C-alpha positions as a printed NumPy array, in Angstrom:
array([[ -2.687,   9.739,  19.703],
       [  0.22 ,   8.52 ,  17.607],
       [ -0.262,   4.928,  15.552],
       [  3.374,   3.161,  16.82 ],
       [  3.203,   0.116,  15.008],
       [  6.807,  -1.182,  15.153],
       [  8.378,  -2.931,  11.953],
       [ 10.557,  -5.639,  12.807],
       [ 12.702,  -6.778,   9.786],
       [ 13.801, -10.361,   9.654],
       [ 16.934, -11.577,   7.339],
       [ 16.061, -14.84 ,   5.427],
       [ 18.824, -17.196,   5.083],
       [ 18.778, -19.253,   1.651],
       [ 20.192, -23.087,   2.029],
       [ 22.288, -23.488,  -0.969],
       [ 20.7  , -27.206,  -1.142],
       [ 17.267, -25.454,  -2.255],
       [ 18.48 , -23.926,  -4.907],
       [ 20.62 , -26.089,  -7.125],
       [ 21.905, -25.195, -10.375],
       [ 24.142, -26.471, -12.91 ],
       [ 26.705, -23.879, -11.745],
       [ 26.058, -24.562,  -8.155],
       [ 25.174, -22.227,  -5.348],
       [ 26.855, -19.341,  -7.404],
       [ 25.336, -20.375, -10.401],
       [ 22.501, -17.823, -11.957],
       [ 18.97 , -18.496, -13.127],
       [ 18.327, -16.481, -16.575],
       [ 17.117, -12.759, -16.566],
       [ 13.242, -12.459, -17.117],
       [ 13.291,  -9.651, -19.91 ],
       [ 10.282,  -8.539, -18.875],
       [ 11.225,  -7.093, -15.822],
       [ 13.346,  -4.594, -16.997],
       [ 10.632,  -4.03 , -19.695],
       [  8.086,  -3.397, -16.968],
       [ 10.112,  -0.978, -14.696],
       [ 10.907,   0.913, -18.037],
       [  7.388,   1.614, -18.269],
       [  6.597,   2.222, -14.485],
       [  9.879,   4.975, -14.915],
       [  7.968,   6.357, -17.541],
       [  4.944,   6.673, -16.008],
       [  5.903,   7.908, -13.151],
       [  7.97 ,  10.411, -15.071],
       [  4.751,  11.555, -16.956],
       [  3.138,  12.048, -13.614],
       [  5.364,  14.162, -12.12 ],
       [  5.279,  16.515, -15.282],
       [  1.821,  16.698, -15.175],
       [  1.686,  15.258, -18.938],
       [ -1.419,  13.194, -18.895],
       [ -1.116,  11.859, -22.574],
       [  2.498,  10.254, -21.991],
       [  0.725,   8.687, -18.7  ],
       [ -2.303,   7.161, -20.667],
       [  0.327,   5.974, -23.307],
       [  1.444,   3.56 , -19.949],
       [ -2.313,   2.403, -19.16 ],
       [ -4.956,   3.27 , -16.81 ],
       [ -5.295,   6.943, -15.892],
       [ -7.52 ,   7.033, -12.871],
       [ -4.917,   7.365, -10.457],
       [ -3.261,  10.616, -12.27 ],
       [ -7.001,  11.893, -12.002],
       [ -7.239,  11.132,  -8.267],
       [ -3.613,  12.661,  -7.949],
       [ -4.271,  16.193,  -9.97 ],
       [ -4.266,  17.778,  -6.351],
       [ -1.388,  16.744,  -4.527],
       [  1.731,  18.629,  -5.03 ],
       [  4.121,  15.518,  -5.353],
       [  7.948,  16.307,  -5.216],
       [  8.852,  12.458,  -6.307],
       [  7.371,   9.638,  -7.307],
       [  9.239,   6.301,  -8.414],
       [  8.452,   2.538,  -8.431],
       [ 10.767,  -0.327,  -8.195],
       [  9.74 ,  -3.416,  -9.204],
       [ 10.664,  -6.129,  -6.998],
       [  9.118,  -9.475,  -8.337],
       [  7.052, -10.567, -11.788],
       [  4.758, -13.48 , -11.711],
       [  3.736, -14.467, -15.395],
       [  0.097, -15.503, -16.41 ],
       [ -0.57 , -16.132, -19.822],
       [  0.062, -13.09 , -21.956],
       [ -0.289, -10.566, -18.659],
       [  1.777,  -9.947, -15.644],
       [  1.668,  -9.493, -12.097],
       [  4.42 ,  -6.976, -10.723],
       [  5.6  ,  -6.275,  -7.131],
       [  6.995,  -3.093,  -6.766],
       [  7.891,  -0.424,  -3.949],
       [  6.42 ,   2.925,  -4.637],
       [  8.209,   6.251,  -3.072],
       [  6.752,   9.356,  -2.984],
       [  7.06 ,  12.81 ,  -1.413],
       [  5.073,  15.749,  -1.162],
       [  6.164,  18.973,  -1.726],
       [  7.347,  21.388,   0.838],
       [  6.596,  18.563,   3.589],
       [  8.371,  15.733,   3.209],
       [ 11.88 ,  15.293,   3.948],
       [ 12.025,  11.605,   3.115],
       [  9.697,  10.059,   1.19 ],
       [  6.865,   7.372,   1.972],
       [  7.264,   4.09 ,   0.739],
       [  4.536,   1.7  ,   0.231],
       [  4.048,  -1.91 ,  -1.499],
       [  1.822,  -1.853,  -4.392],
       [  0.417,  -4.968,  -6.779],
       [  0.182,  -3.976, -10.542],
       [ -1.079,  -5.845, -13.222],
       [ -0.122,  -5.511, -16.862],
       [ -0.994,  -6.58 , -20.024],
       [  0.683,  -6.318, -23.57 ],
       [ -0.777,  -4.058, -26.684],
       [ -1.104,  -5.736, -29.969],
       [  2.268,  -4.881, -31.323],
       [  3.79 ,  -6.263, -27.779],
       [  4.306,  -2.886, -25.904],
       [  3.428,  -3.436, -21.767],
       [  0.914,  -1.463, -20.38 ],
       [ -0.709,  -1.058, -16.803],
       [ -4.044,  -2.363, -16.086],
       [ -4.174,  -1.75 , -12.438],
       [ -2.253,  -0.062,  -9.474],
       [ -3.583,  -1.632,  -6.179],
       [ -2.19 ,  -1.508,  -2.689],
       [ -0.07 ,  -5.186,  -1.999],
       [ -2.328,  -7.315,   0.431],
       [ -0.84 ,  -6.595,   3.175],
       [ -0.04 ,  -2.724,   2.819],
       [ -2.446,  -0.132,   3.472],
       [ -4.74 ,   2.447,   0.766],
       [ -3.093,   5.7  ,  -0.039],
       [ -5.761,   8.488,  -0.015],
       [ -5.487,   8.369,  -3.759],
       [ -7.104,   4.847,  -3.799],
       [-10.195,   6.126,  -2.346],
       [-10.937,   8.711,  -5.111],
       [-10.115,  12.126,  -6.246],
       [ -8.32 ,  13.592,  -3.947],
       [ -8.885,  17.889,  -2.695],
       [ -6.648,  20.018,  -1.188],
       [ -6.298,  22.862,   0.869],
       [ -3.268,  25.282,   1.868],
       [ -2.604,  26.763,   5.174],
       [  0.237,  28.603,   6.17 ],
       [  1.629,  25.35 ,   7.894],
       [ -0.349,  22.888,   6.29 ],
       [ -1.292,  20.809,   3.738],
       [ -5.018,  19.127,   4.16 ],
       [ -5.646,  16.199,   1.805],
       [ -9.074,  14.968,   1.908],
       [-11.428,  12.804,  -0.528],
       [-15.391,  13.635,  -0.371],
       [-14.767,  16.782,   1.632],
       [-15.856,  20.453,   0.283],
       [-13.716,  23.198,   0.409],
       [-15.044,  24.472,   3.164],
       [-14.767,  21.379,   5.337],
       [-11.144,  21.117,   4.199],
       [-10.043,  24.9  ,   4.831],
       [-11.549,  24.564,   8.415],
       [ -9.075,  21.711,   9.204],
       [ -6.145,  23.52 ,   7.616],
       [ -7.224,  26.715,  10.022],
       [ -6.78 ,  24.396,  12.864],
       [ -3.913,  23.056,  11.93 ],
       [ -2.323,  26.451,  11.396],
       [ -3.207,  27.283,  15.109],
       [ -1.673,  23.663,  16.616],
       [  1.973,  24.319,  14.511],
       [  3.078,  27.592,  16.659],
       [  1.359,  26.583,  19.504],
       [  3.383,  23.273,  19.731],
       [  6.587,  25.507,  18.467],
       [  5.615,  27.57 ,  21.575],
       [  6.218,  24.724,  23.813],
       [  8.398,  21.821,  22.18 ],
       [ 10.798,  24.357,  20.152],
       [ 11.155,  24.537,  16.536],
       [ 13.717,  21.857,  15.862],
       [ 10.914,  20.225,  13.412],
       [  9.174,  20.804,   9.876],
       [  6.614,  23.08 ,  11.501],
       [  4.218,  22.012,   9.071],
       [  1.786,  18.945,   8.802],
       [  0.472,  16.927,   6.279],
       [ -3.643,  15.956,   7.267],
       [ -5.32 ,  13.312,   5.891],
       [ -9.134,  13.068,   5.997],
       [-11.095,   9.856,   4.599],
       [-14.523,   9.732,   3.637],
       [-15.254,   7.516,   6.605],
       [-14.41 ,   5.24 ,   9.539],
       [-13.766,   2.239,   7.435],
       [-12.133,   4.794,   4.82 ],
       [ -9.488,   5.783,   7.762],
       [ -8.889,   1.833,   8.581],
       [ -7.989,   1.463,   5.103],
       [ -5.277,   3.861,   4.955],
       [ -3.941,   2.561,   8.088],
       [ -4.382,  -1.191,   7.396],
       [ -6.388,  -1.802,  10.111],
       [ -9.968,  -3.05 ,  11.228],
       [-12.019,  -0.115,  11.543],
       [-12.918,  -1.571,  15.139],
       [ -9.546,  -0.651,  16.324],
       [-10.648,   3.142,  15.691],
       [-13.8  ,   3.652,  16.157],
       [-14.402,   6.634,  18.613],
       [-10.515,   7.938,  18.052],
       [-11.216,  11.419,  16.439],
       [ -7.446,  11.071,  14.433],
       [ -3.804,   9.031,  14.72 ],
       [ -0.701,  10.183,  13.66 ],
       [  1.086,   7.802,  11.769],
       [  5.482,   7.868,  11.13 ],
       [  8.435,   5.535,  11.906],
       [  9.934,   6.691,  15.723],
       [ 13.528,   6.979,  15.989],
       [ 16.703,   9.579,  15.657],
       [ 16.604,  12.771,  13.899],
       [ 18.613,  11.156,  11.082],
       [ 14.885,   8.848,   9.849],
       [ 13.624,  12.382,   8.964],
       [ 10.138,  10.566,   8.524],
       [  6.761,  11.693,   6.586],
       [  4.335,  11.956,   9.09 ],
       [  0.869,  11.799,   8.425],
       [ -2.156,  13.009,  10.752],
       [ -5.292,  10.603,   9.585],
       [ -8.583,  11.692,  11.166],
       [-11.67 ,   9.739,  11.789],
       [-14.54 ,  12.083,   9.865],
       [-17.094,  10.374,  12.219],
       [-15.652,  10.872,  15.437],
       [-14.331,  14.205,  14.925],
       [-17.375,  15.686,  13.569],
       [-18.595,  14.971,  17.456],
       [-16.27 ,  17.414,  18.943],
       [-17.04 ,  20.908,  19.479],
       [-14.493,  23.214,  18.454],
       [-12.322,  23.255,  21.336],
       [-12.329,  19.606,  21.391],
       [-11.321,  19.528,  17.868],
       [ -8.57 ,  22.444,  18.009],
       [ -7.269,  19.914,  20.898],
       [ -7.259,  16.973,  18.951],
       [ -5.272,  18.379,  15.998],
       [ -2.652,  19.694,  18.584],
       [ -2.071,  16.54 ,  20.348],
       [ -1.228,  15.125,  16.704],
       [  0.813,  18.011,  15.7  ],
       [  2.869,  17.476,  18.908],
       [  3.541,  13.804,  17.414],
       [  4.728,  15.203,  14.431],
       [  7.187,  17.648,  16.347],
       [  8.648,  14.893,  18.477],
       [  8.407,  11.791,  16.36 ],
       [ 12.471,  12.184,  15.852],
       [ 12.945,  12.401,  19.977],
       [ 10.388,   9.425,  20.203],
       [ 12.019,   6.028,  20.307],
       [ 10.998,   2.328,  21.518],
       [ 12.572,   3.694,  24.702],
       [  9.509,   6.297,  24.984],
       [  7.034,   4.867,  27.359],
       [  3.663,   5.677,  25.776],
       [  2.323,   7.463,  29.087],
       [  5.064,  10.057,  28.   ],
       [  4.177,  10.641,  24.375],
       [  0.531,  10.565,  24.938],
       [  0.776,  12.665,  28.013],
       [  2.973,  15.389,  26.518],
       [  0.846,  15.353,  23.414],
       [ -2.304,  16.056,  25.652],
       [ -0.254,  18.612,  28.023],
       [  0.474,  20.797,  25.007],
       [ -2.784,  19.921,  23.509],
       [ -4.872,  20.96 ,  26.806],
       [ -2.637,  24.383,  27.199],
       [ -4.591,  27.731,  27.203],
       [ -7.624,  25.863,  27.077],
       [ -8.521,  26.131,  30.865],
       [ -9.756,  22.686,  30.978],
       [ -9.061,  21.62 ,  34.759],
       [ -8.132,  18.098,  35.29 ],
       [-11.403,  16.959,  36.573],
       [-13.222,  18.124,  33.484],
       [-10.246,  16.838,  31.305],
       [ -9.768,  13.711,  33.155],
       [-12.882,  12.535,  33.826],
       [-12.502,   8.554,  33.683],
       [ -9.594,   8.597,  36.387],
       [-11.26 ,  11.519,  38.276],
       [-13.877,   9.246,  38.656],
       [-12.295,   6.313,  39.644],
       [-10.169,   8.443,  42.108],
       [-12.843,   9.749,  44.071],
       [-13.844,   6.043,  44.384],
       [-10.905,   5.286,  45.557],
       [ -9.252,   3.178,  42.822],
       [ -5.948,   5.572,  42.585],
       [ -3.84 ,   3.611,  39.976],
       [ -0.777,   1.998,  41.541],
       [  1.214,   2.791,  38.671],
       [  2.025,   4.853,  36.132],
       [  0.089,   3.719,  32.694],
       [  1.746,   0.692,  30.868],
       [  2.007,   0.515,  27.148],
       [ -0.815,  -2.115,  27.128],
       [ -3.121,   0.08 ,  28.754],
       [ -3.327,   2.147,  25.37 ],
       [ -4.61 ,  -0.718,  23.1  ],
       [ -7.342,   0.547,  20.549],
       [ -9.228,  -2.153,  21.094],
       [ -9.658,  -3.127,  24.741],
       [-12.239,  -1.119,  27.884],
       [-12.695,   2.018,  27.141],
       [-12.552,   3.174,  30.043],
       [ -9.067,   1.548,  30.624],
       [ -7.939,   3.486,  27.63 ],
       [ -9.175,   6.965,  28.712],
       [ -7.52 ,   6.601,  31.824],
       [ -4.068,   5.632,  30.454],
       [ -4.234,   8.49 ,  28.351],
       [ -5.633,  10.997,  31.304],
       [ -3.023,   9.459,  33.872],
       [  0.2  ,  10.345,  31.257],
       [ -1.195,  13.921,  30.788],
       [ -1.511,  14.527,  34.358],
       [  2.082,  12.73 ,  34.929],
       [  3.451,  15.388,  32.331],
       [  0.99 ,  18.353,  33.895],
       [  2.707,  17.369,  37.544],
       [  6.285,  17.968,  35.69 ],
       [  5.474,  20.812,  34.122],
       [  4.125,  22.312,  37.096],
       [  6.472,  20.968,  40.157],
       [  9.855,  21.065,  38.007],
       [  9.06 ,  23.765,  35.389],
       [  8.105,  23.187,  31.36 ],
       [ 11.845,  23.316,  30.409],
       [ 12.677,  20.659,  32.29 ],
       [  9.32 ,  18.309,  31.058],
       [ 10.779,  19.152,  27.658],
       [ 14.36 ,  17.84 ,  28.545],
       [ 12.969,  14.742,  30.222],
       [ 11.134,  13.448,  26.931],
       [ 14.487,  14.094,  24.916],
       [ 16.394,  12.652,  27.691],
       [ 13.78 ,   9.306,  27.568],
       [ 14.016,   9.103,  23.712],
       [ 17.918,   9.395,  23.341],
       [ 18.21 ,   6.603,  25.622],
       [ 20.192,   3.616,  24.233],
       [ 17.61 ,   0.993,  25.044],
       [ 14.103,   0.517,  26.501],
       [ 15.197,  -0.783,  30.308],
       [ 16.101,   1.577,  32.16 ],
       [ 15.442,   4.771,  30.097],
       [ 12.793,   6.528,  32.225],
       [ 14.508,   5.655,  35.526],
       [ 17.707,   7.321,  34.301],
       [ 15.892,  10.213,  32.953],
       [ 14.592,  10.766,  36.316],
       [ 17.39 ,  10.602,  37.893],
       [ 19.568,  12.537,  35.673],
       [ 17.108,  15.386,  34.837],
       [ 13.92 ,  15.601,  37.127],
       [ 15.945,  14.294,  40.358],
       [ 14.177,  11.6  ,  41.59 ],
       [ 13.42 ,   8.062,  41.537],
       [ 10.869,   6.044,  39.677],
       [  9.541,   4.967,  42.783],
       [  9.238,   8.658,  44.516],
       [  8.06 ,  10.063,  41.121],
       [  5.1  ,   7.444,  40.817],
       [  4.17 ,   8.169,  44.502],
       [  4.015,  11.739,  43.944],
       [  1.6  ,  11.385,  40.532],
       [ -0.636,   9.338,  42.824],
       [ -0.633,  12.058,  45.391],
       [ -1.233,  14.677,  43.083],
       [ -4.09 ,  12.445,  41.156],
       [ -5.531,  12.76 ,  44.859],
       [ -5.128,  15.865,  45.268],
       [ -6.224,  17.4  ,  41.359],
       [ -9.425,  14.993,  40.861],
       [-11.044,  15.176,  44.286]])
């Protein structure tokens, strides 16, 4: 399931009356020379990390990050200082860290960091600590030394797993990528990065959310929705505790589902309802498994057999991780059956075209209705009625 947290950016209005200086509203405060010096230290630190020069890295301060990142193939790594706070002889720097994993990321991952720096006896700055900013999620190397396993189409990064365990993830991911390409097409990177933290709590730390939000969730995909120009760097993040409870077939379905989110991300926009994005990912995930609707949709099947057929397609609010588990399961199952119905009634090519048409719509309102009319030749009311009838015939 995708972790579709939307980030809203608001502009800040600076009031001249609050910033009165002798030069008036256009005046400048004196530059802090320490800021440029700290930036230089971080530049040297980044360069040393990229060229694998541990001695040069250690000369800039604490070396824990270097050891934890040793197995990660980095294409870029850069800090940009955004703020500095002095406390006696030390400073605390706020910085944006941007990095790319070589061969996998077409755009950098950017995260906020807080760095504490001190001075040596001869006045040189050094990094004492580098940690996530207060409201930012952890990075995997914040949790310990990262191990890596490479597949033909995948890179699996983990903390606390054996080589055998990481290779098992890579094999499943390598099967997922061609399965997704066979259904969706090849207009995506056709490679995935899978993060395997040690525990559920560690997973929650990566996502910057309470562990309770993901209890029972086997994996999520992070990334920003948008058009192809955004070229996001997605990550599949595994909950090792829930994932371990699945059988081999279930593990494959989960990784294929999450890989579908990576493939479709550029065409998944705020106009795309969750019943479509999650249902489509499940549709590809279940392809070829032989699972019947009743087997793959047990919660919805029980409801339909009891005469409780949903009146409408699942709403985005039905997909909340912290709500009723039965309601969440029914939302996923309902979305999957909607996509399955499209593939059976109109064809798999039309399902693909419908997904893309919804995401390409300029606004959320009317996106589904317009795509239903143009691609499937139906209305939302007719489609919903067909879906409700499909639930009855498929699940009873």
